Amino acid sequence: MINTYFLFKFTESQFNRIFMFKSLVNLFFPKVCYACLNHLNDNEEMVCVSCRHDLPITNFHLNDDDTVLKVFYGRAKVENATALFRFEKKGLVQQLIHGLKYKGYENISPFLGDWLGGELKSLEDYQNIDAILPVPLHKNKLRSRGYNQVEGFGKQIASALNAEYLNNVLLKVTNTASQTDKKRFARWNHSEELFTLENAKSIENKHILLVDDIITTGATLEACISVLNQAKNVKISVACMAMA
Ligand SMILES: [Zn+2]
């Protein structure tokens, strides 16, 4: 650390200026844990050691637990399904996912993908995954948020499983109604979530892992699965960041 300026051929005064700049940045934008919002130590990244220990991991995939799979019973054919965390209101996971979706903390996504991908790559059930597909955002939502919050998650899982990441297959065609509209059109249920299939050939005869942030009723994933089944001979599994 002391010799950093020497390695990069900075002069000592340049180094001092960089050091001062970094100190200022740390002063005004201190690194905080994305889960508990406490300050991070220098050797911690993204999530503090204490939260890494306290986050409510499910271990569903490690224990052959079919809790997530059961969501789809009688609704859609799914090979395997899992979620990294249990989602609890006002808990650490809610804080993490809120940061990811609404505060622009995009790098939470690959962090969680590395975590889950690292676990799935040694499991037989996930060895034959050919492609990872994210649940898509409507293009207006993508524009306002700036990123699909499951993209980094999906890409890291794809790299852990040696699978391809395909975001040009499943497209969302209508915007989810606002809360007031939802109330007004309560009887529509989830029919406002419409997805279409593009480039169907690219998933023929493949085992797809569909990824999403939080699974609650499973309605969104079910809608995606029914569209994906329009392609020839596809098998579908599901992996989410958290299960509510
Ligand atoms: Zn923390």
mmCIF file of C-alpha atoms and ligand atoms in Angstrom:
data_model
loop_
_atom_site.group_PDB
_atom_site.id
_atom_site.type_symbol
_atom_site.label_atom_id
_atom_site.label_comp_id
_atom_site.label_asym_id
_atom_site.label_seq_id
_atom_site.Cartn_x
_atom_site.Cartn_y
_atom_site.Cartn_z
ATOM 1 C CA MET A 1 0.000 0.000 0.000
ATOM 2 C CA ILE A 2 2.789 2.367 0.979
ATOM 3 C CA ASN A 3 4.517 1.831 -2.334
ATOM 4 C CA THR A 4 1.450 2.084 -4.526
ATOM 5 C CA TYR A 5 2.517 5.440 -5.924
ATOM 6 C CA PHE A 6 5.915 3.994 -6.757
ATOM 7 C CA LEU A 7 4.444 0.998 -8.627
ATOM 8 C CA PHE A 8 2.244 3.191 -10.763
ATOM 9 C CA LYS A 9 5.021 5.747 -11.230
ATOM 10 C CA PHE A 10 3.104 8.520 -9.482
ATOM 11 C CA THR A 11 5.169 11.244 -7.985
ATOM 12 C CA GLU A 12 4.804 11.600 -4.249
ATOM 13 C CA SER A 13 2.791 14.791 -4.618
ATOM 14 C CA GLN A 14 0.454 13.141 -7.162
ATOM 15 C CA PHE A 15 0.059 10.262 -4.757
ATOM 16 C CA ASN A 16 -0.754 12.628 -1.902
ATOM 17 C CA ARG A 17 -3.373 14.320 -4.019
ATOM 18 C CA ILE A 18 -4.933 10.955 -4.942
ATOM 19 C CA PHE A 19 -4.826 9.896 -1.326
ATOM 20 C CA MET A 20 -6.526 13.113 -0.250
ATOM 21 C CA PHE A 21 -9.154 12.690 -2.951
ATOM 22 C CA LYS A 22 -9.900 9.121 -1.833
ATOM 23 C CA SER A 23 -10.098 10.216 1.798
ATOM 24 C CA LEU A 24 -12.539 12.930 0.826
ATOM 25 C CA VAL A 25 -14.641 10.463 -1.171
ATOM 26 C CA ASN A 26 -14.642 8.098 1.811
ATOM 27 C CA LEU A 27 -15.622 10.938 4.082
ATOM 28 C CA PHE A 28 -18.599 11.964 2.010
ATOM 29 C CA PHE A 29 -19.434 8.559 0.510
ATOM 30 C CA PRO A 30 -18.299 6.057 3.132
ATOM 31 C CA LYS A 31 -18.588 2.418 2.133
ATOM 32 C CA VAL A 32 -21.554 0.930 3.933
ATOM 33 C CA CYS A 33 -22.904 -2.583 4.150
ATOM 34 C CA TYR A 34 -25.782 -2.926 1.676
ATOM 35 C CA ALA A 35 -27.711 -5.046 4.177
ATOM 36 C CA CYS A 36 -27.310 -3.333 7.591
ATOM 37 C CA LEU A 37 -25.995 0.065 6.385
ATOM 38 C CA ASN A 38 -23.176 0.050 8.980
ATOM 39 C CA HIS A 39 -19.736 1.181 7.835
ATOM 40 C CA LEU A 40 -17.591 -1.458 6.182
ATOM 41 C CA ASN A 41 -14.054 -2.217 7.309
ATOM 42 C CA ASP A 42 -11.315 -1.832 4.692
ATOM 43 C CA ASN A 43 -11.279 -5.592 4.107
ATOM 44 C CA GLU A 44 -15.054 -5.881 3.642
ATOM 45 C CA GLU A 45 -16.883 -5.485 0.329
ATOM 46 C CA MET A 46 -20.614 -4.990 -0.284
ATOM 47 C CA VAL A 47 -21.905 -6.862 2.754
ATOM 48 C CA CYS A 48 -20.223 -6.928 6.175
ATOM 49 C CA VAL A 49 -18.947 -10.126 7.749
ATOM 50 C CA SER A 50 -21.690 -10.067 10.361
ATOM 51 C CA CYS A 51 -24.472 -9.808 7.735
ATOM 52 C CA ARG A 52 -22.895 -12.534 5.578
ATOM 53 C CA HIS A 53 -23.290 -14.719 8.638
ATOM 54 C CA ASP A 54 -26.812 -13.505 9.528
ATOM 55 C CA LEU A 55 -28.428 -13.440 6.068
ATOM 56 C CA PRO A 56 -31.222 -16.057 6.070
ATOM 57 C CA ILE A 57 -29.890 -18.509 3.493
ATOM 58 C CA THR A 58 -32.368 -21.235 2.537
ATOM 59 C CA ASN A 59 -29.970 -24.047 1.572
ATOM 60 C CA PHE A 60 -32.952 -25.429 -0.402
ATOM 61 C CA HIS A 61 -30.725 -26.633 -3.267
ATOM 62 C CA LEU A 62 -28.145 -28.106 -0.887
ATOM 63 C CA ASN A 63 -30.779 -30.116 1.017
ATOM 64 C CA ASP A 64 -32.966 -31.250 -1.916
ATOM 65 C CA ASP A 65 -35.710 -29.128 -0.360
ATOM 66 C CA ASP A 66 -38.546 -28.589 -2.862
ATOM 67 C CA THR A 67 -40.201 -25.576 -1.161
ATOM 68 C CA VAL A 68 -39.774 -23.375 -4.267
ATOM 69 C CA LEU A 69 -40.638 -26.207 -6.651
ATOM 70 C CA LYS A 70 -43.955 -26.732 -4.826
ATOM 71 C CA VAL A 71 -45.032 -23.207 -5.839
ATOM 72 C CA PHE A 72 -45.367 -24.516 -9.398
ATOM 73 C CA TYR A 73 -47.183 -27.780 -8.645
ATOM 74 C CA GLY A 74 -50.207 -28.115 -10.890
ATOM 75 C CA ARG A 75 -49.341 -24.841 -12.680
ATOM 76 C CA ALA A 76 -46.162 -25.325 -14.659
ATOM 77 C CA LYS A 77 -43.629 -28.067 -15.280
ATOM 78 C CA VAL A 78 -40.372 -27.099 -13.579
ATOM 79 C CA GLU A 79 -37.341 -29.383 -13.201
ATOM 80 C CA ASN A 80 -35.602 -27.760 -10.227
ATOM 81 C CA ALA A 81 -36.191 -24.537 -8.335
ATOM 82 C CA THR A 82 -34.390 -22.692 -5.588
ATOM 83 C CA ALA A 83 -33.858 -19.332 -3.892
ATOM 84 C CA LEU A 84 -30.746 -18.088 -2.126
ATOM 85 C CA PHE A 85 -32.464 -16.322 0.799
ATOM 86 C CA ARG A 86 -35.728 -16.208 2.685
ATOM 87 C CA PHE A 87 -37.323 -12.792 2.262
ATOM 88 C CA GLU A 88 -38.519 -11.281 5.542
ATOM 89 C CA LYS A 89 -40.221 -7.912 5.842
ATOM 90 C CA LYS A 90 -37.845 -5.315 7.320
ATOM 91 C CA GLY A 91 -35.062 -7.882 7.278
ATOM 92 C CA LEU A 92 -31.559 -7.782 5.796
ATOM 93 C CA VAL A 93 -32.706 -9.286 2.497
ATOM 94 C CA GLN A 94 -35.396 -6.659 2.030
ATOM 95 C CA GLN A 95 -32.749 -3.984 2.597
ATOM 96 C CA LEU A 96 -30.431 -5.599 0.037
ATOM 97 C CA ILE A 97 -33.075 -5.985 -2.644
ATOM 98 C CA HIS A 98 -34.476 -2.518 -2.005
ATOM 99 C CA GLY A 99 -30.980 -1.095 -2.557
ATOM 100 C CA LEU A 100 -30.632 -3.127 -5.743
ATOM 101 C CA LYS A 101 -33.991 -2.120 -7.213
ATOM 102 C CA TYR A 102 -34.519 1.428 -6.016
ATOM 103 C CA LYS A 103 -31.195 2.937 -4.979
ATOM 104 C CA GLY A 104 -29.068 2.065 -7.969
ATOM 105 C CA TYR A 105 -26.841 -0.424 -6.127
ATOM 106 C CA GLU A 106 -26.533 -2.537 -9.259
ATOM 107 C CA ASN A 107 -23.492 -4.487 -8.071
ATOM 108 C CA ILE A 108 -25.546 -6.318 -5.436
ATOM 109 C CA SER A 109 -26.832 -8.378 -8.372
ATOM 110 C CA PRO A 110 -23.514 -10.028 -9.451
ATOM 111 C CA PHE A 111 -22.567 -10.389 -5.784
ATOM 112 C CA LEU A 112 -25.647 -12.575 -5.189
ATOM 113 C CA GLY A 113 -25.085 -14.381 -8.500
ATOM 114 C CA ASP A 114 -21.546 -15.321 -7.460
ATOM 115 C CA TRP A 115 -22.874 -16.583 -4.158
ATOM 116 C CA LEU A 116 -25.639 -18.784 -5.621
ATOM 117 C CA GLY A 117 -23.627 -19.799 -8.706
ATOM 118 C CA GLY A 118 -20.827 -21.024 -6.458
ATOM 119 C CA GLU A 119 -23.274 -23.323 -4.708
ATOM 120 C CA LEU A 120 -25.151 -24.554 -7.785
ATOM 121 C CA LYS A 121 -22.079 -25.467 -9.824
ATOM 122 C CA SER A 122 -21.321 -28.495 -7.672
ATOM 123 C CA LEU A 123 -24.895 -29.857 -7.742
ATOM 124 C CA GLU A 124 -25.963 -32.557 -10.177
ATOM 125 C CA ASP A 125 -29.397 -30.950 -10.721
ATOM 126 C CA TYR A 126 -27.784 -27.840 -12.215
ATOM 127 C CA GLN A 127 -24.996 -29.477 -14.261
ATOM 128 C CA ASN A 128 -26.953 -29.654 -17.512
ATOM 129 C CA ILE A 129 -28.234 -26.065 -17.648
ATOM 130 C CA ASP A 130 -27.615 -24.696 -21.157
ATOM 131 C CA ALA A 131 -28.882 -21.142 -20.861
ATOM 132 C CA ILE A 132 -29.759 -18.575 -18.204
ATOM 133 C CA LEU A 133 -32.705 -16.283 -18.981
ATOM 134 C CA PRO A 134 -33.645 -13.284 -16.849
ATOM 135 C CA VAL A 135 -37.250 -12.325 -16.190
ATOM 136 C CA PRO A 136 -37.317 -9.241 -18.434
ATOM 137 C CA LEU A 137 -38.341 -5.697 -17.575
ATOM 138 C CA HIS A 138 -40.612 -3.682 -19.794
ATOM 139 C CA LYS A 139 -38.480 -1.314 -21.890
ATOM 140 C CA ASN A 140 -39.907 1.730 -20.077
ATOM 141 C CA LYS A 141 -38.961 0.278 -16.707
ATOM 142 C CA LEU A 142 -35.531 -0.675 -18.028
ATOM 143 C CA ARG A 143 -35.031 2.896 -19.206
ATOM 144 C CA SER A 144 -36.070 4.446 -15.878
ATOM 145 C CA ARG A 145 -34.073 2.032 -13.700
ATOM 146 C CA GLY A 146 -31.119 1.898 -16.081
ATOM 147 C CA TYR A 147 -30.552 -1.829 -15.633
ATOM 148 C CA ASN A 148 -32.369 -5.096 -15.155
ATOM 149 C CA GLN A 149 -31.743 -5.944 -11.496
ATOM 150 C CA VAL A 150 -31.360 -9.657 -12.239
ATOM 151 C CA GLU A 151 -28.835 -9.281 -15.069
ATOM 152 C CA GLY A 152 -25.657 -9.431 -12.969
ATOM 153 C CA PHE A 153 -27.171 -12.272 -10.945
ATOM 154 C CA GLY A 154 -27.939 -14.259 -14.102
ATOM 155 C CA LYS A 155 -24.596 -13.563 -15.768
ATOM 156 C CA GLN A 156 -22.588 -14.718 -12.766
ATOM 157 C CA ILE A 157 -24.655 -17.899 -12.472
ATOM 158 C CA ALA A 158 -24.161 -18.447 -16.216
ATOM 159 C CA SER A 159 -20.419 -18.181 -15.824
ATOM 160 C CA ALA A 160 -20.410 -20.547 -12.808
ATOM 161 C CA LEU A 161 -22.455 -23.147 -14.727
ATOM 162 C CA ASN A 162 -20.686 -22.637 -18.080
ATOM 163 C CA ALA A 163 -24.019 -21.709 -19.613
ATOM 164 C CA GLU A 164 -24.939 -18.879 -21.979
ATOM 165 C CA TYR A 165 -26.825 -15.790 -20.821
ATOM 166 C CA LEU A 166 -29.690 -14.904 -23.169
ATOM 167 C CA ASN A 167 -31.631 -11.667 -22.723
ATOM 168 C CA ASN A 168 -33.104 -11.551 -26.239
ATOM 169 C CA VAL A 169 -35.541 -14.447 -25.910
ATOM 170 C CA LEU A 170 -38.127 -13.404 -23.362
ATOM 171 C CA LEU A 171 -39.558 -9.889 -23.704
ATOM 172 C CA LYS A 172 -42.074 -8.074 -21.547
ATOM 173 C CA VAL A 173 -44.633 -6.279 -23.669
ATOM 174 C CA THR A 174 -46.827 -4.366 -21.246
ATOM 175 C CA ASN A 175 -45.926 -2.300 -18.266
ATOM 176 C CA THR A 176 -47.167 -3.614 -14.936
ATOM 177 C CA ALA A 177 -50.110 -1.463 -13.884
ATOM 178 C CA SER A 178 -49.588 1.112 -11.126
ATOM 179 C CA GLN A 179 -50.918 0.369 -7.645
ATOM 180 C CA THR A 180 -54.072 2.430 -8.243
ATOM 181 C CA ASP A 181 -54.715 0.738 -11.572
ATOM 182 C CA LYS A 182 -54.196 -2.615 -9.893
ATOM 183 C CA LYS A 183 -56.884 -1.791 -7.354
ATOM 184 C CA ARG A 184 -59.224 -0.664 -10.074
ATOM 185 C CA PHE A 185 -58.594 -3.741 -12.157
ATOM 186 C CA ALA A 186 -58.152 -6.178 -9.300
ATOM 187 C CA ARG A 187 -60.014 -8.827 -11.209
ATOM 188 C CA TRP A 188 -57.341 -8.811 -13.864
ATOM 189 C CA ASN A 189 -54.953 -10.365 -11.383
ATOM 190 C CA HIS A 190 -51.664 -10.829 -13.183
ATOM 191 C CA SER A 191 -53.055 -10.780 -16.676
ATOM 192 C CA GLU A 192 -51.324 -7.424 -17.209
ATOM 193 C CA GLU A 193 -47.988 -9.231 -17.184
ATOM 194 C CA LEU A 194 -47.555 -10.199 -20.800
ATOM 195 C CA PHE A 195 -44.425 -11.774 -22.168
ATOM 196 C CA THR A 196 -43.498 -12.761 -25.701
ATOM 197 C CA LEU A 197 -40.978 -15.156 -27.144
ATOM 198 C CA GLU A 198 -38.320 -14.009 -29.611
ATOM 199 C CA ASN A 199 -35.517 -16.050 -31.185
ATOM 200 C CA ALA A 200 -37.276 -19.270 -30.154
ATOM 201 C CA LYS A 201 -34.709 -21.326 -32.095
ATOM 202 C CA SER A 202 -31.947 -20.285 -29.714
ATOM 203 C CA ILE A 203 -33.556 -22.225 -26.839
ATOM 204 C CA GLU A 204 -34.834 -25.319 -28.686
ATOM 205 C CA ASN A 205 -33.880 -28.580 -26.957
ATOM 206 C CA LYS A 206 -32.277 -26.696 -24.088
ATOM 207 C CA HIS A 207 -32.485 -26.754 -20.318
ATOM 208 C CA ILE A 208 -33.138 -23.166 -19.257
ATOM 209 C CA LEU A 209 -32.572 -21.631 -15.852
ATOM 210 C CA LEU A 210 -34.988 -18.734 -15.426
ATOM 211 C CA VAL A 211 -33.778 -16.166 -12.872
ATOM 212 C CA ASP A 212 -35.698 -13.532 -10.905
ATOM 213 C CA ASP A 213 -35.282 -11.412 -7.773
ATOM 214 C CA ILE A 214 -38.117 -12.388 -5.397
ATOM 215 C CA ILE A 215 -40.574 -15.225 -5.828
ATOM 216 C CA THR A 216 -43.876 -14.689 -4.046
ATOM 217 C CA THR A 217 -46.926 -16.180 -5.765
ATOM 218 C CA GLY A 218 -44.894 -17.441 -8.722
ATOM 219 C CA ALA A 219 -47.366 -15.811 -11.128
ATOM 220 C CA THR A 220 -44.711 -13.850 -13.061
ATOM 221 C CA LEU A 221 -42.479 -16.885 -13.473
ATOM 222 C CA GLU A 222 -45.480 -19.007 -14.441
ATOM 223 C CA ALA A 223 -46.339 -16.503 -17.189
ATOM 224 C CA CYS A 224 -42.716 -16.621 -18.444
ATOM 225 C CA ILE A 225 -42.667 -20.420 -18.383
ATOM 226 C CA SER A 226 -45.852 -20.733 -20.412
ATOM 227 C CA VAL A 227 -44.323 -18.486 -23.084
ATOM 228 C CA LEU A 228 -40.988 -20.364 -23.082
ATOM 229 C CA ASN A 229 -42.849 -23.619 -23.607
ATOM 230 C CA GLN A 230 -43.824 -22.366 -27.066
ATOM 231 C CA ALA A 231 -40.283 -23.274 -28.094
ATOM 232 C CA LYS A 232 -39.556 -26.877 -29.053
ATOM 233 C CA ASN A 233 -38.503 -29.305 -26.319
ATOM 234 C CA VAL A 234 -37.372 -26.993 -23.545
ATOM 235 C CA LYS A 235 -36.806 -27.925 -19.917
ATOM 236 C CA ILE A 236 -37.070 -25.157 -17.332
ATOM 237 C CA SER A 237 -35.606 -24.655 -13.884
ATOM 238 C CA VAL A 238 -35.852 -21.579 -11.672
ATOM 239 C CA ALA A 239 -33.402 -19.700 -9.395
ATOM 240 C CA CYS A 240 -34.304 -16.582 -7.410
ATOM 241 C CA MET A 241 -32.475 -14.258 -5.064
ATOM 242 C CA ALA A 242 -35.103 -14.713 -2.370
ATOM 243 C CA MET A 243 -38.398 -16.388 -1.570
ATOM 244 C CA ALA A 244 -41.122 -14.481 0.282
HETATM 245 ZN ZN ZN B 1 -23.964 -5.584 7.463
#
